[in-house]
XYZ file of C-alpha atoms in Angstrom:
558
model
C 37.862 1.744 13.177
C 35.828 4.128 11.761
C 31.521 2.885 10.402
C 30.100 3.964 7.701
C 27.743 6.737 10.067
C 31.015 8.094 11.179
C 32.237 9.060 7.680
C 28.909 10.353 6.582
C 29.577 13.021 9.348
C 32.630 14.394 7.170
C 30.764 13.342 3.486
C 27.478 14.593 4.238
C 24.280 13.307 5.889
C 21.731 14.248 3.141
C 24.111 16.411 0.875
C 23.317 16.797 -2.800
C 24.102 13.397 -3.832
C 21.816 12.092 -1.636
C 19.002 14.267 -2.598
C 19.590 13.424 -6.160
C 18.791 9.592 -5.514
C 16.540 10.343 -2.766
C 14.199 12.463 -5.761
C 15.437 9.642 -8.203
C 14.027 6.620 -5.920
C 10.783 8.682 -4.657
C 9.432 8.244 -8.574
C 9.106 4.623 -7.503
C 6.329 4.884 -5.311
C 4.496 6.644 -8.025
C 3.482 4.119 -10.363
C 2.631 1.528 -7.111
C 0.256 3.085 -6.296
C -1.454 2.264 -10.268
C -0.757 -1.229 -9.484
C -1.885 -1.304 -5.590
C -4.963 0.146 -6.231
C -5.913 0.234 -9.832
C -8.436 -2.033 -9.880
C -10.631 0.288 -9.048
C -11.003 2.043 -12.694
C -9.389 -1.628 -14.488
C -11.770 -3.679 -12.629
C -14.503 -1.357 -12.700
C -17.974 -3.137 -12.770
C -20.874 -1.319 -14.289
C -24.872 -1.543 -14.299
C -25.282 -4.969 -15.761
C -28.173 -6.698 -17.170
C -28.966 -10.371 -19.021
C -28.510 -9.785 -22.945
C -31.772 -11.053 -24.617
C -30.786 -11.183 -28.381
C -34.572 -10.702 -29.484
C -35.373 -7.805 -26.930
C -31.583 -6.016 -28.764
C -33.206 -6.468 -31.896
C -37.032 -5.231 -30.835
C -34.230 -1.620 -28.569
C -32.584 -1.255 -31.945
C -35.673 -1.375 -34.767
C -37.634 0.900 -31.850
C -35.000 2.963 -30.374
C -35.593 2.324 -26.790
C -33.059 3.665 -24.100
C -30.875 0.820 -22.197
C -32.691 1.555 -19.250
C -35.904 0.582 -21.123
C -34.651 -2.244 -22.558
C -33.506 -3.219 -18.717
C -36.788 -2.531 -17.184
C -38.573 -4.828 -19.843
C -36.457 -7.992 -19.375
C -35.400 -7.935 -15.833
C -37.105 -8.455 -13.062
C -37.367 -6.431 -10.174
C -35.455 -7.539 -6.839
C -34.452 -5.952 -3.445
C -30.861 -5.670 -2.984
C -29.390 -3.672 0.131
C -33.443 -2.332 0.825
C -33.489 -0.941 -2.516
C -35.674 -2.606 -5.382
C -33.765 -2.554 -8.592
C -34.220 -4.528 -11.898
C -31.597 -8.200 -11.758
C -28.315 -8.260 -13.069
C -28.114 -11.721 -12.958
C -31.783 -13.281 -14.486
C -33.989 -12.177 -16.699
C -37.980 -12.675 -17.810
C -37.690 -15.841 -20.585
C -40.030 -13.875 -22.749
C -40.119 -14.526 -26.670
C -40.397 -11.409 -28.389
C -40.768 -12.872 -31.671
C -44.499 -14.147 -30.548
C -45.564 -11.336 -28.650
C -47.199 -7.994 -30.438
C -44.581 -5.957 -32.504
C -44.898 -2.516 -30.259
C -42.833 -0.225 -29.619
C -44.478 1.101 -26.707
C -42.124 0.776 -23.487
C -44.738 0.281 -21.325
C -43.985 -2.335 -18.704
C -46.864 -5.419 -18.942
C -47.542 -7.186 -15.551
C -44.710 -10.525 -15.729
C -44.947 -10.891 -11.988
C -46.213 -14.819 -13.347
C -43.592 -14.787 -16.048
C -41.165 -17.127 -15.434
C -37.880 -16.106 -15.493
C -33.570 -17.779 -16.361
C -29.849 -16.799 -15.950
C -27.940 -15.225 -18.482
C -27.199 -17.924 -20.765
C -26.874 -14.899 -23.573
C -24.056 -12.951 -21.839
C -24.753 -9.708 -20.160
C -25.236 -5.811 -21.648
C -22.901 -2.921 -19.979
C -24.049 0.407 -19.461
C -20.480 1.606 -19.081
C -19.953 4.907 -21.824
C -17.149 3.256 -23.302
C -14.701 2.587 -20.392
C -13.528 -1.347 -20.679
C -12.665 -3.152 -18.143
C -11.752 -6.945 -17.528
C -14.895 -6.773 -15.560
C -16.744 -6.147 -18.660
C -14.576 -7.916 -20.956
C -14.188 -11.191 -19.446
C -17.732 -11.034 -17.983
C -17.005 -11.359 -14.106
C -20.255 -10.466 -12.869
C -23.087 -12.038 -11.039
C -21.776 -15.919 -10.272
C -18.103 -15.133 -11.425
C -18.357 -11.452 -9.436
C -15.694 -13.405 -6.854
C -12.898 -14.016 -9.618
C -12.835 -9.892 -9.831
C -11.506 -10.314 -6.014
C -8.827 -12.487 -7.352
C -7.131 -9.678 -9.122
C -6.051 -7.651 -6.109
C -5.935 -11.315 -3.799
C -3.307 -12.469 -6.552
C -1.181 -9.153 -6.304
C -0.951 -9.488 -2.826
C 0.268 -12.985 -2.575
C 2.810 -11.424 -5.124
C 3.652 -8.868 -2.956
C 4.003 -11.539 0.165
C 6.628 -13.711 -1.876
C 8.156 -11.012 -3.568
C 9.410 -9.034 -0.295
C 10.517 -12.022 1.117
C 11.943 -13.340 -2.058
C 13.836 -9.972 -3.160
C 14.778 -8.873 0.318
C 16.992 -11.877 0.062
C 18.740 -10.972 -3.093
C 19.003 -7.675 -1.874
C 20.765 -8.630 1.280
C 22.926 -11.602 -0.923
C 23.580 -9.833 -4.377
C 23.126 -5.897 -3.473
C 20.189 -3.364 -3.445
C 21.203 -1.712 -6.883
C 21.179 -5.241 -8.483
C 17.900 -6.285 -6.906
C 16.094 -3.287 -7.359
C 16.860 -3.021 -11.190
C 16.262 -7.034 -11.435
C 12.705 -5.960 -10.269
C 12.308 -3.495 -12.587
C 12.685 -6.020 -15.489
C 10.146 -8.649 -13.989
C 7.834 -5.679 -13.450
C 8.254 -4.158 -17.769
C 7.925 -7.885 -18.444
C 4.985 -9.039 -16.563
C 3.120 -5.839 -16.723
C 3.010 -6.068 -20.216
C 1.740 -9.255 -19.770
C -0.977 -8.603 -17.888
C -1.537 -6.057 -20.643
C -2.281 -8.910 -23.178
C -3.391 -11.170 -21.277
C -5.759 -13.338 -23.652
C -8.066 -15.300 -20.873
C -8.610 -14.662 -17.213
C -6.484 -17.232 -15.746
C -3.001 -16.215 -17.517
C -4.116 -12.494 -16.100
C -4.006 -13.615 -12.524
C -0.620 -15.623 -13.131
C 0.747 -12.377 -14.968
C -0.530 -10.054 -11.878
C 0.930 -12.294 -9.164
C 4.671 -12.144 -11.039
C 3.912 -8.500 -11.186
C 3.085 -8.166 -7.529
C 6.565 -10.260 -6.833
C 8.742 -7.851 -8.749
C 6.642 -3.918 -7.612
C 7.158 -4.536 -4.206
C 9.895 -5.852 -3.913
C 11.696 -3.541 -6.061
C 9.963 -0.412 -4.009
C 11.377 -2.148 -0.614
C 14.714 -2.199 -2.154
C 14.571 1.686 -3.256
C 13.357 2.314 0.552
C 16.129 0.255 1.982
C 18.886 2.028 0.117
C 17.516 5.443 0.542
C 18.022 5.021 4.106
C 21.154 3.600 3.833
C 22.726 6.283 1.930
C 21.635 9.053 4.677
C 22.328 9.962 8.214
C 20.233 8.109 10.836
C 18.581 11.430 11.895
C 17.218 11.399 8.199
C 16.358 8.223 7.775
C 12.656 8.497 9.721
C 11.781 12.123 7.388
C 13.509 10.178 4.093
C 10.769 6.630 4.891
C 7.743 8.864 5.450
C 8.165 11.538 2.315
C 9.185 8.379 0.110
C 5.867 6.477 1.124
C 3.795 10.007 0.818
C 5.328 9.551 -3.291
C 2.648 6.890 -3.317
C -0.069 9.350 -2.608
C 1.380 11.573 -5.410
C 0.539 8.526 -7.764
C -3.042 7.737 -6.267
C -3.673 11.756 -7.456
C -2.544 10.892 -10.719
C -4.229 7.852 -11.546
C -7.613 9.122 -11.859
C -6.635 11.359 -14.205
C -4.996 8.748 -16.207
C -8.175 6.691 -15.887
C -10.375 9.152 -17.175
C -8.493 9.760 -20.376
C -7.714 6.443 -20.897
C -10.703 4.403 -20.826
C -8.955 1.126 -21.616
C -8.203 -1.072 -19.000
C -5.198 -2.805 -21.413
C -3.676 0.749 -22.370
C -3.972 2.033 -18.839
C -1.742 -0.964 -17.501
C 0.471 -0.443 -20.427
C 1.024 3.230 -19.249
C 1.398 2.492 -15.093
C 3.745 -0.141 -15.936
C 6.445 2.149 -18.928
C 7.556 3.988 -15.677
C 9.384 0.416 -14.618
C 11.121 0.340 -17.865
C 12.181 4.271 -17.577
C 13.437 2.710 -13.877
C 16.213 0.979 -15.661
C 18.030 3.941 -16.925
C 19.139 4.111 -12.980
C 21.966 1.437 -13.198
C 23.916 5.162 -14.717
C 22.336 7.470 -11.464
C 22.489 5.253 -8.242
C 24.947 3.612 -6.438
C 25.038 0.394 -4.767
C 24.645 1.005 -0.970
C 27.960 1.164 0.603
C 26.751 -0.341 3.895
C 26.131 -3.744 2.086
C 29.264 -3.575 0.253
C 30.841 -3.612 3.902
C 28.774 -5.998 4.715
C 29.958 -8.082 2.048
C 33.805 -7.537 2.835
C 34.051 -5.062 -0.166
C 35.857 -2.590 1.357
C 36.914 -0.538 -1.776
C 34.431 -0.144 -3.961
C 32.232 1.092 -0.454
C 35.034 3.383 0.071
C 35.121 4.828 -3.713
C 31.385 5.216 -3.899
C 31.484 6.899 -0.470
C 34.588 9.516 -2.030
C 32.101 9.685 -5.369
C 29.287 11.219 -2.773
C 31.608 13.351 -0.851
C 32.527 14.792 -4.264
C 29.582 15.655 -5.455
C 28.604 17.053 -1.705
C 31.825 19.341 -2.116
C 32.861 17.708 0.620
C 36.200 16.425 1.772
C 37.166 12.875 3.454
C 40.144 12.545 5.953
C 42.180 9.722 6.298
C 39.463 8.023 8.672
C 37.855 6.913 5.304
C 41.020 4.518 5.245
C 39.782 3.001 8.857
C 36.030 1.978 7.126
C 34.568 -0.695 8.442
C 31.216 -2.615 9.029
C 29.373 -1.672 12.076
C 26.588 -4.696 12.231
C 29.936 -7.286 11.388
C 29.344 -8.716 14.710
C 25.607 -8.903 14.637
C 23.776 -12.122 15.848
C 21.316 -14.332 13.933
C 17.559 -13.730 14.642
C 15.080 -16.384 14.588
C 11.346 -16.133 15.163
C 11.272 -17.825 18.443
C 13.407 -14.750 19.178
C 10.145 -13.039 18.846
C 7.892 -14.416 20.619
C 10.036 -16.341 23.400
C 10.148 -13.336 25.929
C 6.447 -12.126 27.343
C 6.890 -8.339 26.018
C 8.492 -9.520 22.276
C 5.224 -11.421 22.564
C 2.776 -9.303 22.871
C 5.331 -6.233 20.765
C 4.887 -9.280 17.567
C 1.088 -10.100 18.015
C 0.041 -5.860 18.246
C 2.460 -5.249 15.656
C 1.037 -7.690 13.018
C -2.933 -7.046 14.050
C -1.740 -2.917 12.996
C 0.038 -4.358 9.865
C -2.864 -6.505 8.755
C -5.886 -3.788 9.890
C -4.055 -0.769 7.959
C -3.589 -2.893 4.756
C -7.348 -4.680 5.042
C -8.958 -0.574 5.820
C -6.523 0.993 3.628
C -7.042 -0.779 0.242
C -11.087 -1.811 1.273
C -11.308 1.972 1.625
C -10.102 2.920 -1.374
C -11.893 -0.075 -3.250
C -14.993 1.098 -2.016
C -15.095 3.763 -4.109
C -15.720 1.957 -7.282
C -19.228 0.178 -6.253
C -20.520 3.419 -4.871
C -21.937 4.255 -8.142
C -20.847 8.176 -7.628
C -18.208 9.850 -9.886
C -15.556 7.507 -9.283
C -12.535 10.053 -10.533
C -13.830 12.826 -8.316
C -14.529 10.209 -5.187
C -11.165 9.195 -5.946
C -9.422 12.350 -6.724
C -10.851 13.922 -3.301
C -9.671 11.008 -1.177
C -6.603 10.875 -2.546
C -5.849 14.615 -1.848
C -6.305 13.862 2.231
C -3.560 11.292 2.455
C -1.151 14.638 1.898
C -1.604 15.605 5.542
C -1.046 12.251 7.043
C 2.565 12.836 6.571
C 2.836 16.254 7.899
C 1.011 15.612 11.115
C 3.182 12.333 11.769
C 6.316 14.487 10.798
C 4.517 17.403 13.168
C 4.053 15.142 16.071
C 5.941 12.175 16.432
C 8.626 14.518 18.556
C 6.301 16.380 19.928
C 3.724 14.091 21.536
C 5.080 10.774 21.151
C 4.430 7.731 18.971
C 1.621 6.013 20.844
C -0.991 8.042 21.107
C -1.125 9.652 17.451
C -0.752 6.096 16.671
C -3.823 5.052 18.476
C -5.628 7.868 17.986
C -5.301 7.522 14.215
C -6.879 4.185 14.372
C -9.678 4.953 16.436
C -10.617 7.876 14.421
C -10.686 5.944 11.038
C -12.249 3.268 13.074
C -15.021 6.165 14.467
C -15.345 7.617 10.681
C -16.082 3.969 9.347
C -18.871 3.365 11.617
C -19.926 7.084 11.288
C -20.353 6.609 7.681
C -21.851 3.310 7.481
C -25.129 4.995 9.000
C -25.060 8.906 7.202
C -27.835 8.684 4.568
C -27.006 8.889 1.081
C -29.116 12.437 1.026
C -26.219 13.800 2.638
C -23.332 13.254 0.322
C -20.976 15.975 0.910
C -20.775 15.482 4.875
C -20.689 11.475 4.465
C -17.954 12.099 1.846
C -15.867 14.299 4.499
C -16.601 11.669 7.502
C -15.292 9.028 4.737
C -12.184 11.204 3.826
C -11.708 11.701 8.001
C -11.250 8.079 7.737
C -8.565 7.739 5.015
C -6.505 10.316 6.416
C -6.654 8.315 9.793
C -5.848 4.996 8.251
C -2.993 6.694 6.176
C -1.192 8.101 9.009
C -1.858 4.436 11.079
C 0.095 2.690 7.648
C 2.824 5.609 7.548
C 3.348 4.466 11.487
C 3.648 0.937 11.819
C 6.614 1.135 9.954
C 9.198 3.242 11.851
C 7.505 1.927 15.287
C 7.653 -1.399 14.295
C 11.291 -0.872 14.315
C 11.633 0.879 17.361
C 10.300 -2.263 19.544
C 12.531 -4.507 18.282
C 16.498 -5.229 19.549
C 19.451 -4.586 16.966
C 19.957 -7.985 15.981
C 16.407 -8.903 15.286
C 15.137 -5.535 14.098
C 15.179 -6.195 10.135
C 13.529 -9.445 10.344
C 11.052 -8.613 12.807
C 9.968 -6.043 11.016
C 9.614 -8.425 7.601
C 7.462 -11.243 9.457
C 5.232 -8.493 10.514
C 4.355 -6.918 7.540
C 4.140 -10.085 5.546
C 0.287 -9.838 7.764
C 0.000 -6.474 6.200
C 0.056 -8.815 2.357
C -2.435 -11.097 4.041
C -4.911 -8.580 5.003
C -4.539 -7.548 1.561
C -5.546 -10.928 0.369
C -8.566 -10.282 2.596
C -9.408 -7.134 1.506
C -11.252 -7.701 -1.756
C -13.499 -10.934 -0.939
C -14.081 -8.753 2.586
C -15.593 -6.475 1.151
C -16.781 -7.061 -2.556
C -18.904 -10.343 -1.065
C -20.098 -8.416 2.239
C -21.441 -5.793 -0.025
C -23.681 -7.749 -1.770
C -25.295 -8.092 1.684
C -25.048 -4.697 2.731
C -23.456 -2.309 0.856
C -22.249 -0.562 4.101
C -21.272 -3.810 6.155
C -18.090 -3.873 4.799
C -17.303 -0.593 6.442
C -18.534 -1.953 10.172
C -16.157 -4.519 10.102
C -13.422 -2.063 8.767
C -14.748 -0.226 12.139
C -14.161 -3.008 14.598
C -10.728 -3.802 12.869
C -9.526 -0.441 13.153
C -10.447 0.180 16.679
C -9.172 -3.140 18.072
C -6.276 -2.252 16.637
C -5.937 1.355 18.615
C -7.166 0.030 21.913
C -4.155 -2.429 21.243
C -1.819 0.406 20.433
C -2.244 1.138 23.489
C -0.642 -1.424 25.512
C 2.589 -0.507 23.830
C 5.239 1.845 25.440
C 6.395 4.906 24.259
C 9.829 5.096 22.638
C 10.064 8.936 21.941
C 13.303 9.993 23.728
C 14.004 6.637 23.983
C 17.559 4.843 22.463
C 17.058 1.844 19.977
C 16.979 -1.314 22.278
C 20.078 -3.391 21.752
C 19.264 -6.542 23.222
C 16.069 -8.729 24.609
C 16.656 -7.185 27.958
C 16.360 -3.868 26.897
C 12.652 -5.087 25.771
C 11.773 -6.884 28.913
C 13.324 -4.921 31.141
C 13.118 -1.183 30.422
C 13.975 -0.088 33.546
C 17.492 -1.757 33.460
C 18.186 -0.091 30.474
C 17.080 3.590 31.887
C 19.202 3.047 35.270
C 22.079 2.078 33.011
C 21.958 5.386 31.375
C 21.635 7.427 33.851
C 24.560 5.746 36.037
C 26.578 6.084 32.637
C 25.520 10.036 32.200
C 26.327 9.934 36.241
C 30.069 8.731 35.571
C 30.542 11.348 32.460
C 29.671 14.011 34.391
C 31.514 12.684 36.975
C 34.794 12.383 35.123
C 34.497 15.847 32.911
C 36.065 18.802 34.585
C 33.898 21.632 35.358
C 33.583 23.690 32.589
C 34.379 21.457 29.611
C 32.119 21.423 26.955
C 31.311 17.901 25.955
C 30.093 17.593 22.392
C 27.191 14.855 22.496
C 23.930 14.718 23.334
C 21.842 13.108 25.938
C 21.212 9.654 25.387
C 18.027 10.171 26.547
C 16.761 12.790 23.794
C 18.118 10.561 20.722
């Protein structure tokens, strides 16, 4: 009986068919990235100040500046060690009794008794909307901004559990373009959105449908290729995502609208439907499914259009996981090295999404050029891929694992304490830092499923990264709320995460060289598995006469 692997040998690996969808599914991650991280330009909160009708009227009839305006009706206050006029009170001053002048010269109010912003609040935001600005989320209601990026995530946590079972009961193709829908539908929604709580119900739909439709694409990209492509095919489809945080400052700057910008990042999920006519339904869950022919003509459609022929071994097709067991999660945390594989595994998941997206966050309450900050951040994710590509076969998993957490931990605390005089080389220490929490994120994927058995593999890797939707729950109230403290606290805790989380890298073996573990034992009991190999590569040599050329390669170097 022949598996699916064995007739991509004679179909093609990554032929031109594959390549096709492979380009086709990549566009995907673009337009997650607008949704993962846009808040940063749709949420954007500006200089704020309490609106005094009277002193608008006395700016207007004298033609005062908004800063003047500012500095006459708010008080001064110290916020991080740095005395700045209030966003959130203001002197309770009545301009119609005091002397009509137009001087802006600032009288002594330190007696003057001051309120809240019963009036609503001014913007000093050159145009650019936001819901920040248009809802008024500022000052008492600054922790219902946090709520848009905590009520993506908890769409993202449902939605990967949610559509990873319809993609496993009713197909990839049919799951991924279901997703699509939900995402033109409730993106749209979010787009006109008329109050604040129908925008958080729209965004958590939306989270539901983007990720879970992006996990689909990923899962039937590396079903459709050979399993020596599979690792290259994961890490160049996730570095599509980086693609998309380039381009989203650049959308953001033209379009200043936070309502036309979400219309545009989500009219790439419509265009996403057109691929019911390019992609194929994944012929390894057809098998799966006992359907036999339509697997075998979408497999002849490939090896077509890879100008390649199929023997008769495509008549022997069969499933190779038919005989699989059923995982539970006692399964993975019954045995003492599952145990401690489970608890590293989810600290890495949750630490790389809590850094990742607080990093990236940060840059909209620096008060710099956001679109450059961005732009240049953006641009260092590029080599995370090419030094994990560069060497994951050359050095091993663990260490460049590790060692990218404890330099974005190191860069984090490193920049928390670089004085704001020197911008460029706290912006490059900052930058150090994304690229090492981008290559820790690109990791924990593939070695995530490298400590796991056969039969447990796929849902071991799903309860661990539903910690990496939690931490992005975290994320915003960690460090919006911290930074009203200190604007730099946020980044010592994003320290301590990130190096707790390579010291705990640490304890985990290394599994370059190293064969997929098949069962439990092969996990508890390494060492078993290693003598079994070499007694097996003992008996082939045994048994091969001298001089025959055997056509496979060590077990040890897959």
């Amino acid at each position: 009986m022949a598996t699916f692997d064995d007739i991509l040998e004679e179909a093609g690996k990554f032929g031109r068919c594959q390549k096709r969808i492979f380009a086709l599914l990549c566009m995907v991650s673009m337009p997650w990235a607008g949704v993962y991280v846009g808040i940063v330009f749709q949420g954007f909160t500006p200089d704020h100040w309490c609106r005094d009708p009277a002193a608008v009227e006395r700016r207007e009839a004298c033609g005062w500046s908004l800063e003047e305006s500012r500095r006459l009706t708010a008080p001064p206050v110290n916020v991080s060690g740095v005395v700045q006029h209030s966003s959130c009170v203001r002197y309770e001053v009545d301009w119609n009794a005091t002397e009509p002048s137009c001087e802006p010269q600032e009288p002594d109010r330190s007696r003057t008794p001051t309120v809240g912003c019963a009036e609503g609040w001014e913007y000093d935001y050159a145009g650019r909307q936001s819901f920040v600005t248009e809802f008024d989320l500022v000052c008492s209601d600054g922790w219902l901004v946090d709520m848009y990026q905590a009520t993506l995530n908890v769409g993202f946590l449902v939605g990967s559990i949610g559509i990873g079972y319809l993609a496993d009961r009713f197909g990839r193709k049919l799951s991924f373009l279901m997703s699509n829908v939900l995402n033109g539908i409730a993106g749209i929604l979010v787009a006109v959105a008329p109050n604040y709580v129908s925008l958080l119900v729209f965004r958590t739909l939306y989270g539901f449908g983007v990720k879970g439709g992006w996990v689909a694409g990923y899962v039937l990209i590396t079903e459709l290729v050979g399993v020596e492509f599979r690792r290259t095919v994961g890490v160049i489809y996730q570095m599509f995502f980086s693609v998309g945080i380039l381009i989203l400052p650049l959308l953001a700057y033209f379009i200043t609208d936070w309502r036309w910008l979400q219309v545009v990042i989500t009219v790439p999920y419509i265009l996403f439907l057109s691929y019911y006519w390019f992609i194929p339904e994944s012929p390894r869950w057809l098998l799966s499914q006992n359907q036999k022919s339509k697997a075998v003509k979408i497999t002849k459609d490939m090896a077509k259009e890879n100008r390649k022929t199929l023997t008769k071994m495509i008549e022997t097709l069969s499933d190779d996981n038919a005989d699989s067991s059923t995982a539970s999660f006692m399964d993975l945390v019954r045995t003492p090295k599952m145990r401690k594989h489970t608890f590293i595994l989810s600290y890495n998941w949750f630490t790389s999404a809590v850094v990742y997206q607080g990093l990236i966050m940060r840059l909209g309450i620096l008060g710099g050029n956001v679109y450059i900050d961005f732009l240049i951040s953006g641009l260092v994710e590029f080599p995370a891929a090419f030094l994990i590509l560069f060497t994951i076969e050359r050095i091993g998993r663990r260490l460049p694992f590790a060692a990218a957490n404890i330099v974005a931990g190191a860069s984090c605390f490193i920049t928390a304490f670089i004085p704001d005089s020197m911008f460029w080389f706290k912006t490059v220490v900052a930058c150090i830092g994304r690229l090492g929490i981008t290559m820790s994120f690109e990791m924990v994927v593939f070695v995530n499923t490298e400590l796991y058995p056969t039969f447990v593999r796929n849902f071991g890797v799903s309860v661990c990264s539903t910690l990496c939707d939690v931490g992005g729950i975290v994320a915003p109230f960690l460090l919006y709320r911290l930074a009203v403290i200190w604007l730099e606290l946020p980044l010592i805790i994003f320290g301590c995460l990130a190096f707790l989380a390579g010291g705990l890298v640490l304890l985990l073996p290394e599994t370059r060289g190293v064969p997929l573990p098949d069962t439990i034992d092969d996990i508890e009991f390494p060492e078993r598995a290693k003598e079994k190999m070499r007694m097996e590569s003992q008996q082939q040599a045994t048994l091969l006469p001298d001089g025959d050329v055997w056509p496979c390669k060590d077990p040890a170097a897959v």
